XYZ file of C-alpha atoms in Angstrom:
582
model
C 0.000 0.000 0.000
C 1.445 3.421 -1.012
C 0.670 6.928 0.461
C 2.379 10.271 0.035
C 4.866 10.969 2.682
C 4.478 14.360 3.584
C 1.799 17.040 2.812
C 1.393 20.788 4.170
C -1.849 21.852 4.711
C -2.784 25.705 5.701
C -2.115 24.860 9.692
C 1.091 23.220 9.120
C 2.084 26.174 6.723
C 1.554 28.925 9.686
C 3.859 27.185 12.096
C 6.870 29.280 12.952
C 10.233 28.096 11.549
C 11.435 27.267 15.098
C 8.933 24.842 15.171
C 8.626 23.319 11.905
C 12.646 22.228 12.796
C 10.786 19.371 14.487
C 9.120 18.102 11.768
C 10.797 15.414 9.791
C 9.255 13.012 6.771
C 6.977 9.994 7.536
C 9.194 7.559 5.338
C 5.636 4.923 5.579
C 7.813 2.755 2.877
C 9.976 1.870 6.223
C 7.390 0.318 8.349
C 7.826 -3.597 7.994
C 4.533 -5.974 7.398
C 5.852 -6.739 10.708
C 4.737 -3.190 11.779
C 1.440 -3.410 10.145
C 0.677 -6.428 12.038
C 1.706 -5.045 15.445
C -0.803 -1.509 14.462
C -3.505 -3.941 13.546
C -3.368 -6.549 16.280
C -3.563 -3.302 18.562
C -5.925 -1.698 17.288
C -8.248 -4.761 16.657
C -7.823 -5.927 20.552
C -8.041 -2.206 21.176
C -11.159 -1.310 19.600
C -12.762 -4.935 20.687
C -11.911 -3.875 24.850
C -11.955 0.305 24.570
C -15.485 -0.065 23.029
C -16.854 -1.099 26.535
C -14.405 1.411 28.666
C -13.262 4.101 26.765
C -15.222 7.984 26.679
C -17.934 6.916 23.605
C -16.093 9.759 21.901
C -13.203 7.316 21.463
C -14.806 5.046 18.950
C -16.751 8.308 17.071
C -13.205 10.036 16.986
C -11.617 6.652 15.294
C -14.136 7.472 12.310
C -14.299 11.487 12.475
C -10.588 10.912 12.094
C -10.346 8.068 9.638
C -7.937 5.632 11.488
C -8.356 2.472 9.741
C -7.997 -0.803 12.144
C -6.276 -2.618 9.403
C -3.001 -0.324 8.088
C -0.623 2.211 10.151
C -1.949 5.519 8.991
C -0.090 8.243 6.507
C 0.164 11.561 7.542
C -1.434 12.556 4.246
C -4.194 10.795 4.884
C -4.629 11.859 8.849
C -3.996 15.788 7.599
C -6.715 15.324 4.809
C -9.373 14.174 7.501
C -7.899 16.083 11.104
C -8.775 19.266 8.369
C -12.284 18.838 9.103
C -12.385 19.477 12.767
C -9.558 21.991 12.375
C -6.321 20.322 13.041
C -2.896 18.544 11.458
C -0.555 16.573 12.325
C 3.097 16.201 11.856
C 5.705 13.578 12.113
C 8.901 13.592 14.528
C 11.658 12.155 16.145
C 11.054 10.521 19.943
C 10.130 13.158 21.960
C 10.567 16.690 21.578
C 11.446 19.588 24.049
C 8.131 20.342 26.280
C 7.985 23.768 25.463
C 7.931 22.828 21.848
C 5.666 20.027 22.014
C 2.980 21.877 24.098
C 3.306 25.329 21.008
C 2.450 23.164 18.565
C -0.703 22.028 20.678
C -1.665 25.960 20.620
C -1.190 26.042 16.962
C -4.109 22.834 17.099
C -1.170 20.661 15.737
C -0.570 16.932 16.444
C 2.809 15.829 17.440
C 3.238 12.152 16.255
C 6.026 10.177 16.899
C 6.466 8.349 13.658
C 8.025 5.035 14.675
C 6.228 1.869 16.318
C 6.791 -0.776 19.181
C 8.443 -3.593 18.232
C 6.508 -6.249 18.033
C 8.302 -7.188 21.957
C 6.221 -4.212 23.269
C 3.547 -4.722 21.790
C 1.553 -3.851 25.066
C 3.452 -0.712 26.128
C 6.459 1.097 25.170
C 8.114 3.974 26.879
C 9.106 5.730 23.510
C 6.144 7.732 21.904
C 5.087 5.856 18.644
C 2.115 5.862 16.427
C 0.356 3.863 18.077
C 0.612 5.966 20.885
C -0.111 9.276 19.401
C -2.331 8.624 16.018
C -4.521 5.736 18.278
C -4.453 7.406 21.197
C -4.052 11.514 20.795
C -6.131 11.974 17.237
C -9.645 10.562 18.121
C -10.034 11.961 20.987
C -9.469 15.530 19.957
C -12.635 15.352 17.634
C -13.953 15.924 20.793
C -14.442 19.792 20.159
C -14.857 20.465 24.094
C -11.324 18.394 24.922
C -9.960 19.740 21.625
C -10.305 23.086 23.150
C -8.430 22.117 26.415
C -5.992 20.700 24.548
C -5.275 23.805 22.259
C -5.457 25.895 25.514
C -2.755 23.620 27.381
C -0.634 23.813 24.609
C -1.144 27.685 24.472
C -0.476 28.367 28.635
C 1.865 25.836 28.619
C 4.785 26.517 25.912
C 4.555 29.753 28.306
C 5.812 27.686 31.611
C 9.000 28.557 32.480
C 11.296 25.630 32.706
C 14.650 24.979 35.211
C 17.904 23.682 34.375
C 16.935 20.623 35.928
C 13.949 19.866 33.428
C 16.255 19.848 30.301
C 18.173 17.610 31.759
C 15.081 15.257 32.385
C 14.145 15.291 29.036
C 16.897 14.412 27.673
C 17.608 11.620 30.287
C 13.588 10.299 29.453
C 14.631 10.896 26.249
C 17.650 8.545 25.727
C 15.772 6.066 28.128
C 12.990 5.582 25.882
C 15.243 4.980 22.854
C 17.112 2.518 24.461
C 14.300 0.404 26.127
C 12.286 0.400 22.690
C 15.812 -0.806 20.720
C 16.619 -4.324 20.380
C 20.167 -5.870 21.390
C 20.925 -2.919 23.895
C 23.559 -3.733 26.336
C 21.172 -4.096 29.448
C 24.091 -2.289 31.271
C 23.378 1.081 29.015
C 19.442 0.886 30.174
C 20.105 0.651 33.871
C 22.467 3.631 33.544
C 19.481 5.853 32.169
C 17.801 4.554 34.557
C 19.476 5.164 37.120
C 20.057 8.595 35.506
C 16.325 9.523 35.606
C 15.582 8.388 38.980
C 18.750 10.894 40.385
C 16.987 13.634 38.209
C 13.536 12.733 39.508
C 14.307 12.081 43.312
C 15.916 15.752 43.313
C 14.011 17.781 46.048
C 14.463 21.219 44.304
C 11.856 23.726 43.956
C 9.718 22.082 40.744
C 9.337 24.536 38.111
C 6.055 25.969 36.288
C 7.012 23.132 33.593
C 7.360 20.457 35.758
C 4.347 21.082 37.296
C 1.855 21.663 34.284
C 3.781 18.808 32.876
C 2.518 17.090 35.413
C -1.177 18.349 35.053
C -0.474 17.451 31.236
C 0.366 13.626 32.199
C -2.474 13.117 34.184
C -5.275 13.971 31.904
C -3.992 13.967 28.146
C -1.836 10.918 28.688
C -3.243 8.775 31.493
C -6.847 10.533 32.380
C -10.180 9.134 33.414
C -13.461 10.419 32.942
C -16.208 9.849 34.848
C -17.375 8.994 38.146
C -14.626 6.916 40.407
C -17.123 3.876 40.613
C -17.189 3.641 36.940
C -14.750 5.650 35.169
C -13.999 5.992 31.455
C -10.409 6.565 29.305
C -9.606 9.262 27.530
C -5.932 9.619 27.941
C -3.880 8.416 24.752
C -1.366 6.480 27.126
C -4.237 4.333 28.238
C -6.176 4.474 24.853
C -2.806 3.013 23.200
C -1.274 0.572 25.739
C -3.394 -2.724 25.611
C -2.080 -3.404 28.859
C -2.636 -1.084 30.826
C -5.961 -0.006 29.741
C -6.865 -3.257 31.079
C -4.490 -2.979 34.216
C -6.008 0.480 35.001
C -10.079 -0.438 35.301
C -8.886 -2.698 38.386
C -8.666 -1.883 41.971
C -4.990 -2.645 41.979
C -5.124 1.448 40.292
C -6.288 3.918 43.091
C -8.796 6.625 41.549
C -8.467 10.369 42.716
C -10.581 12.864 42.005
C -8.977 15.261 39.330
C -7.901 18.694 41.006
C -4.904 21.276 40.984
C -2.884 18.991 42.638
C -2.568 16.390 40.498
C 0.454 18.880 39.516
C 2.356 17.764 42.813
C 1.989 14.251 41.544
C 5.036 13.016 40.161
C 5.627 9.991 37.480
C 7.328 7.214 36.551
C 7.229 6.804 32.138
C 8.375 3.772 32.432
C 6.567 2.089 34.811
C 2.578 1.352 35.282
C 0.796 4.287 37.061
C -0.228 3.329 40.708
C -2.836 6.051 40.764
C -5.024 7.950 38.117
C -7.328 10.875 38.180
C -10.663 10.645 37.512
C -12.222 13.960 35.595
C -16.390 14.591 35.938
C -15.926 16.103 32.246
C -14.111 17.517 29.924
C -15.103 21.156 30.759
C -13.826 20.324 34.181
C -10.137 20.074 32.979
C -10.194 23.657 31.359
C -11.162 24.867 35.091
C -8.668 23.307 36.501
C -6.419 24.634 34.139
C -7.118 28.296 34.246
C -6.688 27.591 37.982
C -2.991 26.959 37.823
C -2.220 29.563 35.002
C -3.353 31.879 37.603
C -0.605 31.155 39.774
C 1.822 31.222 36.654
C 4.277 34.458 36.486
C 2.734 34.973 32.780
C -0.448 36.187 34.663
C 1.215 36.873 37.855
C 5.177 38.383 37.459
C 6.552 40.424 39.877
C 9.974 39.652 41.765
C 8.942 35.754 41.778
C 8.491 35.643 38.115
C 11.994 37.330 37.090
C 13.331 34.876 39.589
C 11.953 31.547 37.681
C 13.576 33.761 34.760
C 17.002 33.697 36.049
C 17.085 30.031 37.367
C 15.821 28.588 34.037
C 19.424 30.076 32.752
C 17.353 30.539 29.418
C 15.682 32.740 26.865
C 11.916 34.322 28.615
C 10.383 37.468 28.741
C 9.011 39.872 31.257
C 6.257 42.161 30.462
C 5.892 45.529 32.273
C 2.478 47.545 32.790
C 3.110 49.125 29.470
C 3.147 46.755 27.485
C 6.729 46.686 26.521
C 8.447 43.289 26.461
C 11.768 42.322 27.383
C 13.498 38.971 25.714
C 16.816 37.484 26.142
C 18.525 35.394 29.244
C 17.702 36.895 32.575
C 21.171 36.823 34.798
C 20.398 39.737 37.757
C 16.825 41.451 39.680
C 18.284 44.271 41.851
C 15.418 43.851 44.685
C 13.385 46.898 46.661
C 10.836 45.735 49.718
C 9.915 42.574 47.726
C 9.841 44.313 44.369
C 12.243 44.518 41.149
C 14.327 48.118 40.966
C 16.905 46.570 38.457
C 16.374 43.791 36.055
C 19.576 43.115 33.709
C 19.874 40.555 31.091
C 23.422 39.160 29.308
C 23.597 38.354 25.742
C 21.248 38.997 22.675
C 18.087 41.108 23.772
C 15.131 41.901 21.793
C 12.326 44.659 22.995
C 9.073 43.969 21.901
C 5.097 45.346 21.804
C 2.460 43.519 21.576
C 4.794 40.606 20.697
C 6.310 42.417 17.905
C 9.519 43.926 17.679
C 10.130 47.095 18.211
C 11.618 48.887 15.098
C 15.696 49.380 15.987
C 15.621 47.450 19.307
C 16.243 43.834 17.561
C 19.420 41.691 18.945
C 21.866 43.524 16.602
C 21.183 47.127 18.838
C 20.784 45.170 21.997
C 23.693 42.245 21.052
C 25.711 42.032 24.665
C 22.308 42.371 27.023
C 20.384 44.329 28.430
C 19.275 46.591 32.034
C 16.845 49.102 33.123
C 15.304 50.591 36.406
C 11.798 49.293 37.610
C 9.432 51.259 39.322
C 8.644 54.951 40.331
C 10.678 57.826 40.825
C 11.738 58.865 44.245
C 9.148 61.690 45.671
C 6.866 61.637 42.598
C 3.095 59.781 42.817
C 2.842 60.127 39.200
C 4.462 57.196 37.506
C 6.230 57.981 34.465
C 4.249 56.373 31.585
C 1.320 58.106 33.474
C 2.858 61.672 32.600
C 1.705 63.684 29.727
C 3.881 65.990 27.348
C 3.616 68.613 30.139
C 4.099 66.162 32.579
C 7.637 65.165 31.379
C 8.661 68.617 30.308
C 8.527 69.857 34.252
C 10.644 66.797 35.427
C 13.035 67.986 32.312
C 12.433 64.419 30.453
C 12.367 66.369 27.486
C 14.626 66.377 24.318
C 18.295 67.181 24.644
C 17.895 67.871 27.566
C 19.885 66.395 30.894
C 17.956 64.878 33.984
C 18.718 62.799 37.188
C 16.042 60.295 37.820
C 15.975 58.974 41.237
C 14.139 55.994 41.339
C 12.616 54.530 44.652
C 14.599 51.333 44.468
C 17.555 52.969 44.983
C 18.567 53.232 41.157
C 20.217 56.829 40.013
C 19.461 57.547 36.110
C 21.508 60.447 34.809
C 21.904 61.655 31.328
C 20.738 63.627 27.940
C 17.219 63.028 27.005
C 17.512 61.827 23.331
C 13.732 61.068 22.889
C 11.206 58.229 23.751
C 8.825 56.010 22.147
C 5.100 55.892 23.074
C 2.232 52.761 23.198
C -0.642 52.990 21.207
C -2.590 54.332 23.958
C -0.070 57.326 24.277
C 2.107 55.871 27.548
C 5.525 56.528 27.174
C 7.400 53.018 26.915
C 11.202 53.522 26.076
C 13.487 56.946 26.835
C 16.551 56.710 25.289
C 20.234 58.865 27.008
C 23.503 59.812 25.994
C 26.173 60.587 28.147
C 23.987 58.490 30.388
C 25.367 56.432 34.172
C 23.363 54.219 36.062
C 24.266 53.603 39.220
C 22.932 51.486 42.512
C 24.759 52.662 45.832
C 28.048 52.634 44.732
C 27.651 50.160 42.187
C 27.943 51.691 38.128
C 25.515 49.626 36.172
C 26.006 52.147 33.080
C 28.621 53.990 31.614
C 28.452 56.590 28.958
C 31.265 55.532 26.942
C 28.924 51.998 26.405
C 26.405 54.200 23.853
C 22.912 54.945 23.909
C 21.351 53.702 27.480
C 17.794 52.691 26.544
C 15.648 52.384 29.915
C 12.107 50.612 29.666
C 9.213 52.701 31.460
C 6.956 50.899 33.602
C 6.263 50.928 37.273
C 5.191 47.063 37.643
C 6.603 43.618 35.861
C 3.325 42.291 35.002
C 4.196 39.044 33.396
C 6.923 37.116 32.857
C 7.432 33.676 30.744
C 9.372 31.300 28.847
C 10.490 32.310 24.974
C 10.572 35.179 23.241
C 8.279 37.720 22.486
C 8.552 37.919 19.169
C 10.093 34.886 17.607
C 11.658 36.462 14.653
C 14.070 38.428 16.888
C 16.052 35.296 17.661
C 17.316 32.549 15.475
C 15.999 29.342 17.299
C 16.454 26.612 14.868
C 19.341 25.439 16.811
C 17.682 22.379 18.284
C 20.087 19.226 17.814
C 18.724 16.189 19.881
C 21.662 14.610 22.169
C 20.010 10.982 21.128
C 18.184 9.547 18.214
C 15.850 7.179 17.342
C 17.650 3.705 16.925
C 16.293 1.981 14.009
C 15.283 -1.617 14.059
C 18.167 -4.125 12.944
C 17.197 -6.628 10.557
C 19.190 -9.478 9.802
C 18.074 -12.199 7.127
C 16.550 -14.014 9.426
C 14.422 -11.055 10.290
C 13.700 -10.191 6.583
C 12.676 -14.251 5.609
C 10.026 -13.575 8.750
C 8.758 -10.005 6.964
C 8.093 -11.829 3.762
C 5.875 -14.339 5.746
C 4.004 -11.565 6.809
C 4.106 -9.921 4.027
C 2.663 -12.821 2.258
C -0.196 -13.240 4.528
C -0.840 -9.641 4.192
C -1.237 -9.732 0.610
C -3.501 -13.111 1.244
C -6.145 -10.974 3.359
C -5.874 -7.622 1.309
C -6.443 -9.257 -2.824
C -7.456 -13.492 -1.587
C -4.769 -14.435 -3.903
C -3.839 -17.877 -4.282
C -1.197 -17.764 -1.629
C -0.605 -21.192 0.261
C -1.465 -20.493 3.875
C -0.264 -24.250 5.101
C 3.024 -23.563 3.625
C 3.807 -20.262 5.382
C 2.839 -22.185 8.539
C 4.865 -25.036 8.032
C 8.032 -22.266 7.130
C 6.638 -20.004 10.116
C 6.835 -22.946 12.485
C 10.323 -24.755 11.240
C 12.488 -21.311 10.595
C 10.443 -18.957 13.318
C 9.182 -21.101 15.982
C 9.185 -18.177 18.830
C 6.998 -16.094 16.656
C 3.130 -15.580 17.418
C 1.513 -12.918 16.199
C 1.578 -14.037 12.304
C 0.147 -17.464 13.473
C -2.930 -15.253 15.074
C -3.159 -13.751 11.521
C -3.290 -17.254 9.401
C -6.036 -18.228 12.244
C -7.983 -15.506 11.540
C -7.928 -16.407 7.927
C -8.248 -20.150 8.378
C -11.673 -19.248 10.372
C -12.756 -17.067 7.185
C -11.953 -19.483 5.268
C -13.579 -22.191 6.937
C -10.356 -24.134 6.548
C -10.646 -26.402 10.094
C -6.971 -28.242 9.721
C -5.251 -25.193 8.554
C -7.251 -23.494 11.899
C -6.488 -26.767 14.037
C -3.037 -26.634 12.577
C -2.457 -22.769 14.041
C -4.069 -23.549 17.312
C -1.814 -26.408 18.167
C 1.243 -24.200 17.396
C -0.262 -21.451 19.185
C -1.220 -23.363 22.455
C 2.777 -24.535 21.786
C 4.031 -20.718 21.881
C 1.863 -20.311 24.715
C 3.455 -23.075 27.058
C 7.237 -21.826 25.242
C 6.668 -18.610 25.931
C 4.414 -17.708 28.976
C 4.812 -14.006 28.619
C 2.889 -13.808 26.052
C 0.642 -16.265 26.668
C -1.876 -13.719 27.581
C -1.311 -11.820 24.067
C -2.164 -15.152 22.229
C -5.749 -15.957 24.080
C -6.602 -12.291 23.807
C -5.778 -12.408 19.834
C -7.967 -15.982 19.440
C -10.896 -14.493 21.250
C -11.001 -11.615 19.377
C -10.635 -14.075 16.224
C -13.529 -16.493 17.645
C -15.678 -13.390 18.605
C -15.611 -11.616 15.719
């Protein structure tokens, strides 16, 4: 079967560049028959089970959607139907940086993980895969209530400033993931990440805004319930994709919590079963709880606390002051005043911004080695600067060419040649530019005239402050390099004489060509003995067939798998009843 690889549609086209680094081609000539037999067996058992637990928007969403049962979709053909309801998709590598993963949510864009479990996780894997993400993510979101919250998440959340701390976890969950989903890994390498992600996880720090939402994110896209706790319903894609658990979490070994704000306290575990789930009443429930944290997040709240978060995440934010002007680069110093900012001073590439556009001549080329300015009011004055009119600022001599002291109440001494400022669109005055300007605190120079042009921000309060830029065209950001990649499936002859089998079979079910079904057993159970999951396939067609010794014939090797290989015994009866139920 044949699809197009790749095609843009009008939602992937309005993606910023910084994201659309992410995106890489489908390749659907990779996946193995193998592959397509692990997607349908899946799906099958998957739709068979979820049909009596999942949220009854699970099974409309499979349609709305068009996610066949019987072939690992193409993002072509998932962009063509997501259209309808407003949304894309877009193939990457593993996982992807939070921040960028949760912006392409606001842009009502599907991340999907192009790879799939091997046919050895076939029940769970930590790595995302399509299975995972087109299974799981896609039909819920024709949901249009939970397609809201998700667009909203995405849109507070790429906004959560991170810590140091959190890169490092991704990238530790990262190369975990990769390793656990590769075959012939030195089992030495995976209890190193292990071990890795446990130190990272077990660190008592302060959590940051990300960890937390990421948190809130886990617990209701990935693993949530909805419902009541006596009979809940799943909606999360990690439960709507893993055939195990989905199974494992309906029992009482699971303990049920109502869903609330601090489900972002609740830590987890990607590689492990979740002990504990939370249980939503509905879907509009999730956007209140929501809105509830982002009130306590410094892009509604700012202040001292948010340029703080700012400086520990040791990366590129934003602070926001009552005027509207925006500051961008790397936060490195607050100068403090009775639990307020006086000083705020940034090193490296700075952008100023309105309105989330640049300002015209304040760009990272003007503003290339950082940037500071004073906070606040002026010592002895009620009226605060941007609240002054033309008059206003000619009395206190803030007038062209002309030289001033400000004294500023948090101790910071402004002293220079008015050059001129630059006003809002309401009329506030949001930038004064100096020559022959010094800034000092105490006895501290922050600013000396032989530096240039000392451009000072106006605004009394720091209203909000996130993570990224304001305008992301003022920095180049397509820098991301990933410190570990996807490991590709070996495959040895052996492998590739098994992928014909399939293949064969595949063809067999698809056109009922004359393929000889008893042979590719007899090969299957001679050269492949260990394998299952291709004998559930010729059973399935020995049934349709009403062939009873080629049926008796699979059975009998099947109950022999079962007894040779008890861990997937389970796998085996589950595929038959589906087969003998259908």
């Amino acid at each position: 079967m044949k699809f197009q690889e790749y095609e843009s549609n009008e939602l992937i086209d309005r993606l910023p560049q910084h994201l659309k680094q992410f995106i890489k081609p489908q390749s659907y000539q990779d996946y193995t028959p193998i592959n397509q037999a692990v997607w349908r067996y899946v799906m099958r058992k998957n739709v068979d089970y979820l049909s009596k637990v999942a949220h009854e928007s699970y099974l409309e969403g499979l349609q709305k959607t068009g996610i066949s049962i019987e072939n690992i979709p193409s993002m072509y053909g998932m962009n063509r139907i997501l259209k309808e309801i407003g949304w894309a998709a877009v193939a990457v590598d593993g996982f992807i940086p939070p921040n960028a993963f949760m912006e392409f949510q606001a842009y009502k864009v599907l991340v999907i993980a192009s790879d799939i479990r091997q046919l050895e996780n076939i029940e769970y894997t930590p790595a995302p895969d399509i299975i995972h993400e087109g299974a799981g993510h896609a039909p819920i979101i024709a949901n249009p209530e939970y397609a809201e919250y998700l667009r909203r998440f995405g849109e507070i959340g790429c906004k959560a400033i991170s810590s140091g701390k959190d890169y490092e976890i991704y990238e530790a969950i990262r190369l975990l993931s990769i390793l656990k989903e590769a075959e012939g890994v030195d089992p030495k390498e995976i209890e190193e990440a292990e071990k890795q992600v446990e130190l990272l996880q077990n660190d008592t720090s302060e959590p940051s805004e990300m960890s937390l939402i990421r948190n809130l994110h886990w617990w209701t896209v990935e693993y949530g319930l909805i419902g009541t706790l006596d009979n809940p319903k799943i909606y999360g894609a990690g439960l709507l994709s893993s055939i195990g658990e989905s199974a494992w979490c309906m029992t009482d070994n699971v303990k049920k919590i109502p869903y609330s704000i601090e489900a972002a306290k609740q830590e987890f575990d990607i590689t492990k079963p979740q002990p504990q789930l939370f249980v939503t009443p509905d879907f509009a429930y999730l956007s209140e709880v929501l809105e509830e944290f982002a009130n306590k997040m410094a892009i509604r709240r700012g202040g001292l606390t948010g340029i703080k978060k700012l400086i520990d995440s040791k990366a590129l934010g934003t602070i926001e002051l009552n005027t509207g002007i925006q500051i961008s680069g790397v936060f490195t110093r607050v100068i403090e005043n009775e639990g307020k900012p006086a000083y705020i001073q940034t090193t490296g590439q700075t952008a100023l911004a309105y309105r989330e556009k640049e300002l015209v001549g304040h760009g990272t080329e003007t503003h290339p080695h950082g940037f500071g300015t004073a906070l606040g009011r002026l010592k002895g004055i009620n009226l605060a600067i941007e609240d002054m009119s033309p008059r206003d600022l000619k009395a206190y001599n803030l007038y062209e060419n002309k030289p001033v002291t400000l004294e500023f109440e948090g101790g910071i001494t402004v002293s220079g040649i008015n050059i001129t400022g630059i006003r809002n669109i309401h009329g506030k005055i949001i930038l004064i530019s100096f020559k022959d300007c010094t800034v000092t605190y105490n006895d501290e120079i922050l600013f000396k005239p032989e530096w240039g042009t000392y451009d000072m921000a106006v605004g009394a309060e720091v209203i909000s402050a996130f993570s990224g830029p304001a305008d992301y065209n003022s920095f180049d950001l397509i820098t991301h390099v990933p410190s570990s990649k996807t490991i590709k499936q070996k495959r040895d002859e052996q492998k590739l004489k098994l992928e014909k089998l399939y293949n064969n079979v595949r063809e067999k079910r698809e056109t009922n060509n004359d393929a000889d079904l008893s042979n590719i057993l007899n090969t299957l159970i001679n050269e492949h003995p260990k394998d299952w999951l291709l004998s559930i396939e010729i059973l399935e067609l020995a049934k349709k067939e009403n062939n009873i010794n080629l049926y008796d014939k699979a059975i009998n090797h099947l109950q022999d798998v079962q007894k040779e290989r008890p861990e997937v015994a389970h796998l085996i009866k589950d595929g038959i009843a589906i087969i003998n139920n259908s």
